[in-house]
């Protein structure tokens, strides 16, 4: 019966465990961005390394923010529930609206970016219409997630395990060269002087590659024992991702001349071809595709769950909250798939690097309101003092807030203004839903 599946979110559907939630964090964070990031950061030299360290510390602070919120409010419906219960309706809506927009834009970018690498692995793909291939990829994962959140979770575990293989290959190559030919690490040392402004900018660029640390909290209503599972998965997933990134992003920077690295479309493939074996870069490109597809699957799952949660909370039309017989938010998945398809058609003609430069600005700007509101929500919980274990909340909230402000500064004026426009664009919908469903929104 349709009514049985419409908006159910009971414990019987909480089927995401620790490993699936950890895979969501790692899988969503490690997408295509890390495979392009060494080229983006190359002009900054050692400023990029310092920026990475700042980003890792900031993201660990933010991971602790989400972990504490999940522990203190295990029955809240993810980030929207955290923020609404502490800061109110409008901040919750603005934060989640911006985040929601960033998810389906990211899906479009990933699908578009994967096509380029797919053509490097399978030359026949290069002869096809790239927009059609990207759309086929996007809708493949919409269909997978229509079979239920657990199906999407299983796919995420497999793709996360596979996507770590190229990272391991680069790390092992770097370690082998350090032991057998240490001079390769000093032959092309970056020459850019250390500068605070460059550190801030590099750190903000690096943040794009770490977006996704909040992933385990979004499908909170589908998680087994969320008060215990989500905090553990968030911290473990963020730390694992940070360690992998620090290692593998340092290897290209130390081995490839700065000018050459800055213009490389596939930095990791360049390293493998030059220092491992000719043609090995093609095999690495295969795992880049797997990495991108894993991220596409994870973000598709999350944008469906987020749309459903916002509809249940009265800030989006109620039909978007309906589940199909497999417990998947079918209408939400289809609608966000259509929105992502529109972005694919608008952006497929961009080059890989240009497209990701644009996406870095848009998506990072759109994510920061969520991170800021989550940090402030934790501070409000501490101030209320109505939850057990408030000790340690304030330092975590302060560190999270400070890092978000730091990241806003690094973005510059244009992305900040873009973020304001994104936030304002959702207000008409909020006001419309407030009139239609005042009890839910108020």
Tab-separated table of C-alpha atoms in Angstrom, residues 5-430:
chain	number	residue	atom	x	y	z
A	5	UNK	CA	5.750	3.556	2.162
A	6	UNK	CA	5.016	7.235	1.873
A	7	UNK	CA	7.112	8.818	4.546
A	8	UNK	CA	8.163	5.978	6.783
A	9	UNK	CA	11.439	6.363	8.548
A	10	UNK	CA	11.127	3.867	11.359
A	11	UNK	CA	13.796	1.760	12.957
A	12	UNK	CA	13.044	-1.129	10.644
A	13	UNK	CA	14.645	0.826	7.825
A	14	UNK	CA	17.785	1.768	9.791
A	15	UNK	CA	20.136	-0.478	7.888
A	16	UNK	CA	23.327	1.553	7.529
A	17	UNK	CA	25.973	0.270	9.927
A	18	UNK	CA	29.416	1.542	10.919
A	19	UNK	CA	31.267	0.347	7.819
A	20	UNK	CA	28.650	1.656	5.395
A	21	UNK	CA	28.612	5.039	7.145
A	22	UNK	CA	32.419	5.167	7.163
A	23	UNK	CA	32.381	4.253	3.466
A	24	UNK	CA	29.977	7.143	2.869
A	25	UNK	CA	32.402	9.585	4.505
A	26	UNK	CA	35.500	8.238	2.735
A	27	UNK	CA	33.729	7.504	-0.545
A	28	UNK	CA	32.037	10.881	-0.818
A	29	UNK	CA	35.156	12.778	0.203
A	30	UNK	CA	37.525	10.925	-2.119
A	31	UNK	CA	36.028	11.723	-5.493
A	32	UNK	CA	37.738	13.098	-8.586
A	33	UNK	CA	38.900	16.253	-6.822
A	34	UNK	CA	41.959	14.665	-5.208
A	35	UNK	CA	43.162	13.443	-8.613
A	36	UNK	CA	43.186	17.028	-9.901
A	37	UNK	CA	44.192	18.799	-6.690
A	38	UNK	CA	47.994	18.457	-7.034
A	39	UNK	CA	47.818	20.511	-10.243
A	40	UNK	CA	45.635	23.153	-8.589
A	41	UNK	CA	47.981	23.441	-5.610
A	42	UNK	CA	51.262	23.219	-7.543
A	43	UNK	CA	51.742	27.017	-7.904
A	44	UNK	CA	51.662	27.391	-4.115
A	45	UNK	CA	54.689	25.170	-3.430
A	46	UNK	CA	55.227	24.432	0.262
A	47	UNK	CA	52.353	26.803	1.056
A	48	UNK	CA	50.136	23.986	-0.210
A	49	UNK	CA	51.586	21.534	2.319
A	50	UNK	CA	51.022	23.985	5.165
A	51	UNK	CA	47.552	24.709	3.798
A	52	UNK	CA	46.805	20.988	3.757
A	53	UNK	CA	47.786	20.672	7.411
A	54	UNK	CA	45.520	23.595	8.326
A	55	UNK	CA	42.676	22.044	6.336
A	56	UNK	CA	43.137	18.662	8.002
A	57	UNK	CA	43.071	20.224	11.470
A	58	UNK	CA	40.021	22.297	10.548
A	59	UNK	CA	38.187	19.312	9.104
A	60	UNK	CA	38.971	17.179	12.142
A	61	UNK	CA	37.440	19.979	14.243
A	62	UNK	CA	34.355	20.001	11.998
A	63	UNK	CA	34.145	16.200	12.136
A	64	UNK	CA	34.099	16.483	15.926
A	65	UNK	CA	31.313	19.069	15.656
A	66	UNK	CA	29.113	16.674	13.679
A	67	UNK	CA	30.107	13.741	15.887
A	68	UNK	CA	29.094	15.601	19.064
A	69	UNK	CA	25.824	16.754	17.519
A	70	UNK	CA	24.995	13.190	16.457
A	71	UNK	CA	25.847	11.884	19.922
A	72	UNK	CA	23.764	14.506	21.738
A	73	UNK	CA	20.796	14.394	19.331
A	74	UNK	CA	20.710	10.822	17.957
A	75	UNK	CA	17.035	11.070	16.997
A	76	UNK	CA	17.411	14.282	14.983
A	77	UNK	CA	16.983	13.824	11.243
A	78	UNK	CA	20.573	14.686	10.303
A	79	UNK	CA	22.091	18.176	10.010
A	80	UNK	CA	18.727	19.806	9.334
A	81	UNK	CA	17.403	18.465	12.613
A	82	UNK	CA	20.530	19.546	14.512
A	83	UNK	CA	20.353	23.135	13.273
A	84	UNK	CA	16.584	23.528	13.457
A	85	UNK	CA	16.475	22.366	17.085
A	86	UNK	CA	19.128	24.867	18.144
A	87	UNK	CA	19.171	27.863	15.785
A	88	UNK	CA	15.649	27.827	14.398
A	89	UNK	CA	13.871	27.355	11.092
A	90	UNK	CA	15.413	30.006	8.846
A	91	UNK	CA	19.109	29.221	9.595
A	92	UNK	CA	18.336	25.517	9.191
A	93	UNK	CA	16.644	26.099	5.861
A	94	UNK	CA	19.368	28.387	4.468
A	95	UNK	CA	22.164	26.008	5.502
A	96	UNK	CA	20.455	22.941	4.110
A	97	UNK	CA	19.197	24.697	0.973
A	98	UNK	CA	22.750	25.723	0.053
A	99	UNK	CA	24.004	22.242	0.889
A	100	UNK	CA	21.202	20.636	-1.130
A	101	UNK	CA	22.065	22.740	-4.192
A	102	UNK	CA	25.743	21.821	-3.811
A	103	UNK	CA	24.927	18.098	-3.856
A	104	UNK	CA	23.197	17.943	-7.215
A	105	UNK	CA	25.696	20.380	-8.747
A	106	UNK	CA	28.478	18.113	-7.503
A	107	UNK	CA	26.766	15.089	-9.066
A	108	UNK	CA	26.697	16.873	-12.410
A	109	UNK	CA	30.372	17.785	-12.090
A	110	UNK	CA	31.433	14.264	-11.139
A	111	UNK	CA	29.491	12.691	-13.996
A	112	UNK	CA	31.024	15.180	-16.432
A	113	UNK	CA	34.545	14.735	-15.070
A	114	UNK	CA	34.385	10.943	-15.147
A	115	UNK	CA	33.669	10.997	-18.891
A	116	UNK	CA	37.114	12.422	-19.667
A	117	UNK	CA	38.929	9.715	-17.711
A	118	UNK	CA	36.592	7.045	-19.073
A	119	UNK	CA	37.681	8.019	-22.584
A	120	UNK	CA	41.323	7.533	-21.561
A	121	UNK	CA	40.567	3.974	-20.450
A	122	UNK	CA	38.121	3.052	-23.220
A	123	UNK	CA	38.947	5.018	-26.411
A	124	UNK	CA	35.556	4.196	-27.938
A	125	UNK	CA	33.914	6.403	-25.296
A	126	UNK	CA	35.829	9.400	-26.667
A	127	UNK	CA	33.865	9.101	-29.923
A	128	UNK	CA	30.513	9.362	-28.148
A	129	UNK	CA	28.585	12.499	-27.232
A	130	UNK	CA	30.079	13.347	-23.803
A	131	UNK	CA	26.868	14.854	-22.427
A	132	UNK	CA	24.951	11.654	-23.180
A	133	UNK	CA	27.601	9.505	-21.480
A	134	UNK	CA	27.538	11.777	-18.423
A	135	UNK	CA	23.749	11.607	-18.275
A	136	UNK	CA	23.866	7.815	-18.550
A	137	UNK	CA	26.267	7.648	-15.600
A	138	UNK	CA	24.181	10.023	-13.504
A	139	UNK	CA	20.960	8.103	-14.084
A	140	UNK	CA	22.606	4.726	-13.524
A	141	UNK	CA	23.198	5.693	-9.912
A	142	UNK	CA	19.757	7.233	-9.540
A	143	UNK	CA	18.353	3.831	-10.544
A	144	UNK	CA	20.701	1.954	-8.175
A	145	UNK	CA	19.547	4.087	-5.257
A	146	UNK	CA	15.899	3.589	-6.221
A	147	UNK	CA	16.399	-0.009	-5.056
A	148	UNK	CA	16.877	1.231	-1.504
A	149	UNK	CA	19.412	2.851	0.780
A	150	UNK	CA	21.073	-0.469	1.620
A	151	UNK	CA	21.725	-1.238	-2.048
A	152	UNK	CA	23.398	2.155	-2.397
A	153	UNK	CA	25.335	1.473	0.796
A	154	UNK	CA	26.685	-1.841	-0.496
A	155	UNK	CA	27.806	-0.216	-3.748
A	156	UNK	CA	29.522	2.470	-1.671
A	157	UNK	CA	31.548	-0.050	0.364
A	158	UNK	CA	32.789	-1.785	-2.813
A	159	UNK	CA	33.685	1.399	-4.701
A	160	UNK	CA	35.380	2.896	-1.631
A	161	UNK	CA	37.620	-0.157	-1.293
A	162	UNK	CA	38.499	-0.035	-5.007
A	163	UNK	CA	39.162	3.704	-5.090
A	164	UNK	CA	41.764	3.397	-2.326
A	165	UNK	CA	43.913	1.163	-4.565
A	166	UNK	CA	45.361	3.984	-6.734
A	167	UNK	CA	46.058	5.979	-3.575
A	168	UNK	CA	47.918	2.975	-2.211
A	169	UNK	CA	49.846	2.618	-5.495
A	170	UNK	CA	51.010	6.254	-5.383
A	171	UNK	CA	51.909	5.986	-1.688
A	172	UNK	CA	53.898	2.775	-2.252
A	173	UNK	CA	55.676	4.297	-5.260
A	174	UNK	CA	56.547	7.345	-3.178
A	175	UNK	CA	57.881	5.176	-0.351
A	176	UNK	CA	59.889	2.996	-2.737
A	177	UNK	CA	61.497	6.049	-4.360
A	178	UNK	CA	62.291	7.508	-0.944
A	179	UNK	CA	64.174	4.331	-0.010
A	180	UNK	CA	65.860	3.574	-3.340
A	181	UNK	CA	66.326	6.996	-4.962
A	182	UNK	CA	65.947	9.730	-2.322
A	183	UNK	CA	67.553	12.279	-4.660
A	184	UNK	CA	64.340	12.333	-6.704
A	185	UNK	CA	62.672	14.159	-3.816
A	186	UNK	CA	65.165	17.011	-3.844
A	187	UNK	CA	65.584	17.402	-7.605
A	188	UNK	CA	62.480	19.562	-8.085
A	189	UNK	CA	61.757	21.240	-4.761
A	190	UNK	CA	59.030	23.939	-4.983
A	191	UNK	CA	60.470	27.449	-5.097
A	192	UNK	CA	57.455	29.547	-4.055
A	193	UNK	CA	58.205	31.359	-0.751
A	194	UNK	CA	56.017	30.676	2.263
A	195	UNK	CA	53.358	33.396	2.519
A	196	UNK	CA	50.342	33.592	4.843
A	197	UNK	CA	48.002	34.730	2.065
A	198	UNK	CA	49.020	31.806	-0.126
A	199	UNK	CA	48.594	29.402	2.790
A	200	UNK	CA	45.024	30.633	3.336
A	201	UNK	CA	44.161	30.323	-0.363
A	202	UNK	CA	45.753	26.878	-0.678
A	203	UNK	CA	43.934	25.702	2.434
A	204	UNK	CA	40.580	26.762	1.012
A	205	UNK	CA	41.297	25.007	-2.297
A	206	UNK	CA	42.216	21.879	-0.351
A	207	UNK	CA	38.941	22.093	1.583
A	208	UNK	CA	37.034	21.268	-1.601
A	209	UNK	CA	38.658	17.837	-1.599
A	210	UNK	CA	37.568	17.267	2.028
A	211	UNK	CA	33.909	18.174	1.543
A	212	UNK	CA	31.778	15.214	2.545
A	213	UNK	CA	32.955	14.737	6.127
A	214	UNK	CA	29.350	15.242	7.276
A	215	UNK	CA	28.047	12.436	5.031
A	216	UNK	CA	27.270	9.916	7.771
A	217	UNK	CA	24.917	12.375	9.507
A	218	UNK	CA	22.676	13.055	6.500
A	219	UNK	CA	20.853	9.673	6.341
A	220	UNK	CA	20.609	9.645	10.177
A	221	UNK	CA	17.104	8.163	10.191
A	222	UNK	CA	18.427	5.119	8.258
A	223	UNK	CA	21.403	4.385	10.539
A	224	UNK	CA	21.668	1.603	13.119
A	225	UNK	CA	22.276	3.048	16.599
A	226	UNK	CA	22.933	6.574	15.217
A	227	UNK	CA	24.128	8.002	18.541
A	228	UNK	CA	27.076	5.592	18.481
A	229	UNK	CA	27.561	4.752	14.795
A	230	UNK	CA	27.539	8.254	13.286
A	231	UNK	CA	30.163	9.835	15.595
A	232	UNK	CA	32.552	6.902	15.139
A	233	UNK	CA	32.099	6.773	11.365
A	234	UNK	CA	32.514	10.546	11.023
A	235	UNK	CA	35.785	10.687	12.978
A	236	UNK	CA	37.298	7.502	11.508
A	237	UNK	CA	36.293	8.412	7.950
A	238	UNK	CA	37.676	11.948	8.219
A	239	UNK	CA	40.990	10.843	9.747
A	240	UNK	CA	41.461	8.058	7.185
A	241	UNK	CA	40.761	10.451	4.322
A	242	UNK	CA	43.089	13.103	5.756
A	243	UNK	CA	46.003	10.685	6.115
A	244	UNK	CA	45.527	9.360	2.574
A	245	UNK	CA	45.344	12.874	1.137
A	246	UNK	CA	48.416	14.171	2.953
A	247	UNK	CA	50.517	11.265	1.715
A	248	UNK	CA	49.382	11.058	-1.893
A	249	UNK	CA	49.226	14.808	-2.542
A	250	UNK	CA	52.803	15.286	-1.335
A	251	UNK	CA	54.288	12.708	-3.721
A	252	UNK	CA	53.512	14.531	-7.023
A	253	UNK	CA	54.531	17.886	-5.528
A	254	UNK	CA	57.967	16.550	-4.604
A	255	UNK	CA	58.613	14.487	-7.745
A	256	UNK	CA	57.298	16.634	-10.624
A	257	UNK	CA	58.645	20.121	-11.498
A	258	UNK	CA	56.289	22.802	-10.214
A	259	UNK	CA	55.551	24.335	-13.628
A	260	UNK	CA	54.846	20.981	-15.264
A	261	UNK	CA	52.632	19.810	-12.419
A	262	UNK	CA	50.551	22.996	-12.568
A	263	UNK	CA	49.491	22.221	-16.159
A	264	UNK	CA	48.935	18.470	-15.743
A	265	UNK	CA	45.372	17.247	-16.300
A	266	UNK	CA	46.154	13.912	-14.615
A	267	UNK	CA	48.953	14.448	-12.043
A	268	UNK	CA	48.848	10.945	-10.573
A	269	UNK	CA	48.902	9.297	-13.992
A	270	UNK	CA	51.910	11.479	-14.861
A	271	UNK	CA	53.750	10.267	-11.751
A	272	UNK	CA	52.983	6.614	-12.494
A	273	UNK	CA	54.014	6.867	-16.156
A	274	UNK	CA	57.284	8.602	-15.288
A	275	UNK	CA	58.438	6.701	-12.221
A	276	UNK	CA	56.683	3.310	-12.426
A	277	UNK	CA	56.126	2.059	-15.973
A	278	UNK	CA	54.974	3.568	-19.245
A	279	UNK	CA	51.264	2.992	-19.670
A	280	UNK	CA	50.609	2.453	-15.972
A	281	UNK	CA	48.856	5.808	-15.898
A	282	UNK	CA	46.063	4.325	-18.005
A	283	UNK	CA	45.369	1.732	-15.344
A	284	UNK	CA	45.365	4.435	-12.722
A	285	UNK	CA	42.819	6.340	-14.830
A	286	UNK	CA	40.548	3.301	-14.507
A	287	UNK	CA	40.574	3.702	-10.745
A	288	UNK	CA	39.961	7.432	-11.125
A	289	UNK	CA	36.762	6.440	-12.907
A	290	UNK	CA	35.892	4.040	-10.078
A	291	UNK	CA	36.604	6.780	-7.554
A	292	UNK	CA	34.329	9.195	-9.368
A	293	UNK	CA	31.552	6.638	-9.714
A	294	UNK	CA	31.782	5.822	-6.007
A	295	UNK	CA	31.422	9.489	-5.135
A	296	UNK	CA	28.538	9.840	-7.596
A	297	UNK	CA	26.751	6.938	-5.915
A	298	UNK	CA	27.273	8.358	-2.437
A	299	UNK	CA	26.165	11.879	-3.292
A	300	UNK	CA	23.109	10.502	-5.115
A	301	UNK	CA	22.141	8.597	-1.978
A	302	UNK	CA	22.663	11.658	0.210
A	303	UNK	CA	20.813	14.181	-1.949
A	304	UNK	CA	17.796	11.867	-2.003
A	305	UNK	CA	17.835	11.453	1.779
A	306	UNK	CA	18.371	15.174	2.360
A	307	UNK	CA	15.487	16.098	0.052
A	308	UNK	CA	13.271	13.629	1.893
A	309	UNK	CA	14.269	15.024	5.308
A	310	UNK	CA	13.585	18.610	4.230
A	311	UNK	CA	10.172	17.606	2.865
A	312	UNK	CA	9.322	15.816	6.113
A	313	UNK	CA	10.246	19.002	7.971
A	314	UNK	CA	7.891	21.050	5.822
A	315	UNK	CA	10.339	23.137	3.804
A	316	UNK	CA	9.912	21.231	0.547
A	317	UNK	CA	6.774	19.798	-1.072
A	318	UNK	CA	5.522	16.717	0.790
A	319	UNK	CA	5.557	14.366	-2.254
A	320	UNK	CA	9.372	14.532	-2.117
A	321	UNK	CA	9.229	12.652	1.209
A	322	UNK	CA	7.494	9.595	-0.228
A	323	UNK	CA	9.382	6.311	-0.249
A	324	UNK	CA	8.876	3.539	-2.763
A	325	UNK	CA	8.333	-0.090	-1.737
A	326	UNK	CA	12.076	-0.520	-1.165
A	327	UNK	CA	12.224	2.409	1.227
A	328	UNK	CA	13.961	4.760	-1.219
A	329	UNK	CA	12.838	8.405	-1.643
A	330	UNK	CA	11.929	7.820	-5.278
A	331	UNK	CA	10.447	11.202	-6.207
A	332	UNK	CA	13.307	13.052	-4.500
A	333	UNK	CA	15.886	10.980	-6.391
A	334	UNK	CA	14.203	11.587	-9.740
A	335	UNK	CA	13.789	15.338	-9.171
A	336	UNK	CA	17.412	15.844	-8.109
A	337	UNK	CA	18.482	13.643	-11.017
A	338	UNK	CA	16.645	15.965	-13.395
A	339	UNK	CA	18.274	19.026	-11.810
A	340	UNK	CA	21.695	17.402	-12.110
A	341	UNK	CA	20.948	16.562	-15.739
A	342	UNK	CA	20.297	20.228	-16.419
A	343	UNK	CA	23.700	21.124	-14.979
A	344	UNK	CA	25.361	18.449	-17.131
A	345	UNK	CA	23.846	19.963	-20.257
A	346	UNK	CA	25.014	23.432	-19.200
A	347	UNK	CA	28.571	22.500	-18.287
A	348	UNK	CA	29.635	19.509	-20.398
A	349	UNK	CA	31.472	21.725	-22.891
A	350	UNK	CA	33.867	22.996	-20.212
A	351	UNK	CA	37.311	21.431	-19.971
A	352	UNK	CA	38.035	19.159	-17.017
A	353	UNK	CA	40.149	21.711	-15.152
A	354	UNK	CA	37.874	24.678	-15.926
A	355	UNK	CA	34.812	22.735	-14.843
A	356	UNK	CA	36.343	21.733	-11.550
A	357	UNK	CA	37.654	25.235	-10.861
A	358	UNK	CA	34.099	26.483	-11.215
A	359	UNK	CA	32.696	23.655	-9.107
A	360	UNK	CA	35.317	24.226	-6.403
A	361	UNK	CA	34.135	27.803	-5.937
A	362	UNK	CA	30.418	27.057	-6.075
A	363	UNK	CA	30.369	23.904	-3.984
A	364	UNK	CA	32.767	25.130	-1.289
A	365	UNK	CA	30.806	28.373	-0.916
A	366	UNK	CA	27.564	26.402	-0.698
A	367	UNK	CA	28.885	24.020	1.985
A	368	UNK	CA	30.300	26.594	4.400
A	369	UNK	CA	26.903	27.822	5.724
A	370	UNK	CA	26.165	24.255	6.844
A	371	UNK	CA	29.512	23.949	8.632
A	372	UNK	CA	29.089	27.353	10.284
A	373	UNK	CA	25.547	26.627	11.461
A	374	UNK	CA	26.548	23.189	12.774
A	375	UNK	CA	29.373	24.732	14.824
A	376	UNK	CA	27.024	27.394	16.188
A	377	UNK	CA	24.421	24.706	16.945
A	378	UNK	CA	26.930	22.897	19.142
A	379	UNK	CA	27.704	26.167	20.937
A	380	UNK	CA	23.981	26.635	21.604
A	381	UNK	CA	23.749	23.113	23.051
A	382	UNK	CA	26.652	23.928	25.357
A	383	UNK	CA	25.020	27.197	26.432
A	384	UNK	CA	21.701	25.516	27.169
A	385	UNK	CA	23.410	22.898	29.262
A	386	UNK	CA	20.383	20.655	28.909
A	387	UNK	CA	22.271	17.693	27.507
A	388	UNK	CA	24.512	15.193	29.235
A	389	UNK	CA	28.224	15.444	28.658
A	390	UNK	CA	28.473	19.127	27.715
A	391	UNK	CA	32.115	19.176	28.812
A	392	UNK	CA	34.375	19.825	25.837
A	393	UNK	CA	31.582	21.105	23.598
A	394	UNK	CA	32.612	24.762	23.601
A	395	UNK	CA	36.238	24.268	22.424
A	396	UNK	CA	35.028	22.032	19.590
A	397	UNK	CA	32.382	24.586	18.579
A	398	UNK	CA	34.871	27.477	18.718
A	399	UNK	CA	37.461	25.620	16.625
A	400	UNK	CA	34.839	24.666	14.040
A	401	UNK	CA	33.543	28.233	13.803
A	402	UNK	CA	37.051	29.688	13.563
A	403	UNK	CA	37.980	27.351	10.724
A	404	UNK	CA	34.824	28.182	8.742
A	405	UNK	CA	35.575	31.915	9.053
A	406	UNK	CA	39.150	31.177	7.940
A	407	UNK	CA	37.785	29.321	4.897
A	408	UNK	CA	35.381	32.149	4.033
A	409	UNK	CA	38.344	34.551	3.995
A	410	UNK	CA	40.267	32.223	1.691
A	411	UNK	CA	37.387	31.993	-0.783
A	412	UNK	CA	37.552	35.654	-1.744
A	413	UNK	CA	34.739	38.035	-2.678
A	414	UNK	CA	33.248	36.339	-5.750
A	415	UNK	CA	32.537	32.902	-4.232
A	416	UNK	CA	31.238	34.567	-1.059
A	417	UNK	CA	28.819	36.667	-3.109
A	418	UNK	CA	27.814	33.540	-5.016
A	419	UNK	CA	27.034	31.856	-1.708
A	420	UNK	CA	24.815	34.784	-0.688
A	421	UNK	CA	22.940	34.549	-4.001
A	422	UNK	CA	22.434	30.801	-3.513
A	423	UNK	CA	21.040	31.358	-0.028
A	424	UNK	CA	18.684	34.106	-1.203
A	425	UNK	CA	17.414	31.967	-4.096
A	426	UNK	CA	15.826	29.517	-1.676
A	427	UNK	CA	13.913	32.064	0.411
A	428	UNK	CA	10.900	32.273	-1.971
A	429	UNK	CA	10.431	28.500	-1.587
A	430	UNK	CA	10.700	28.805	2.191
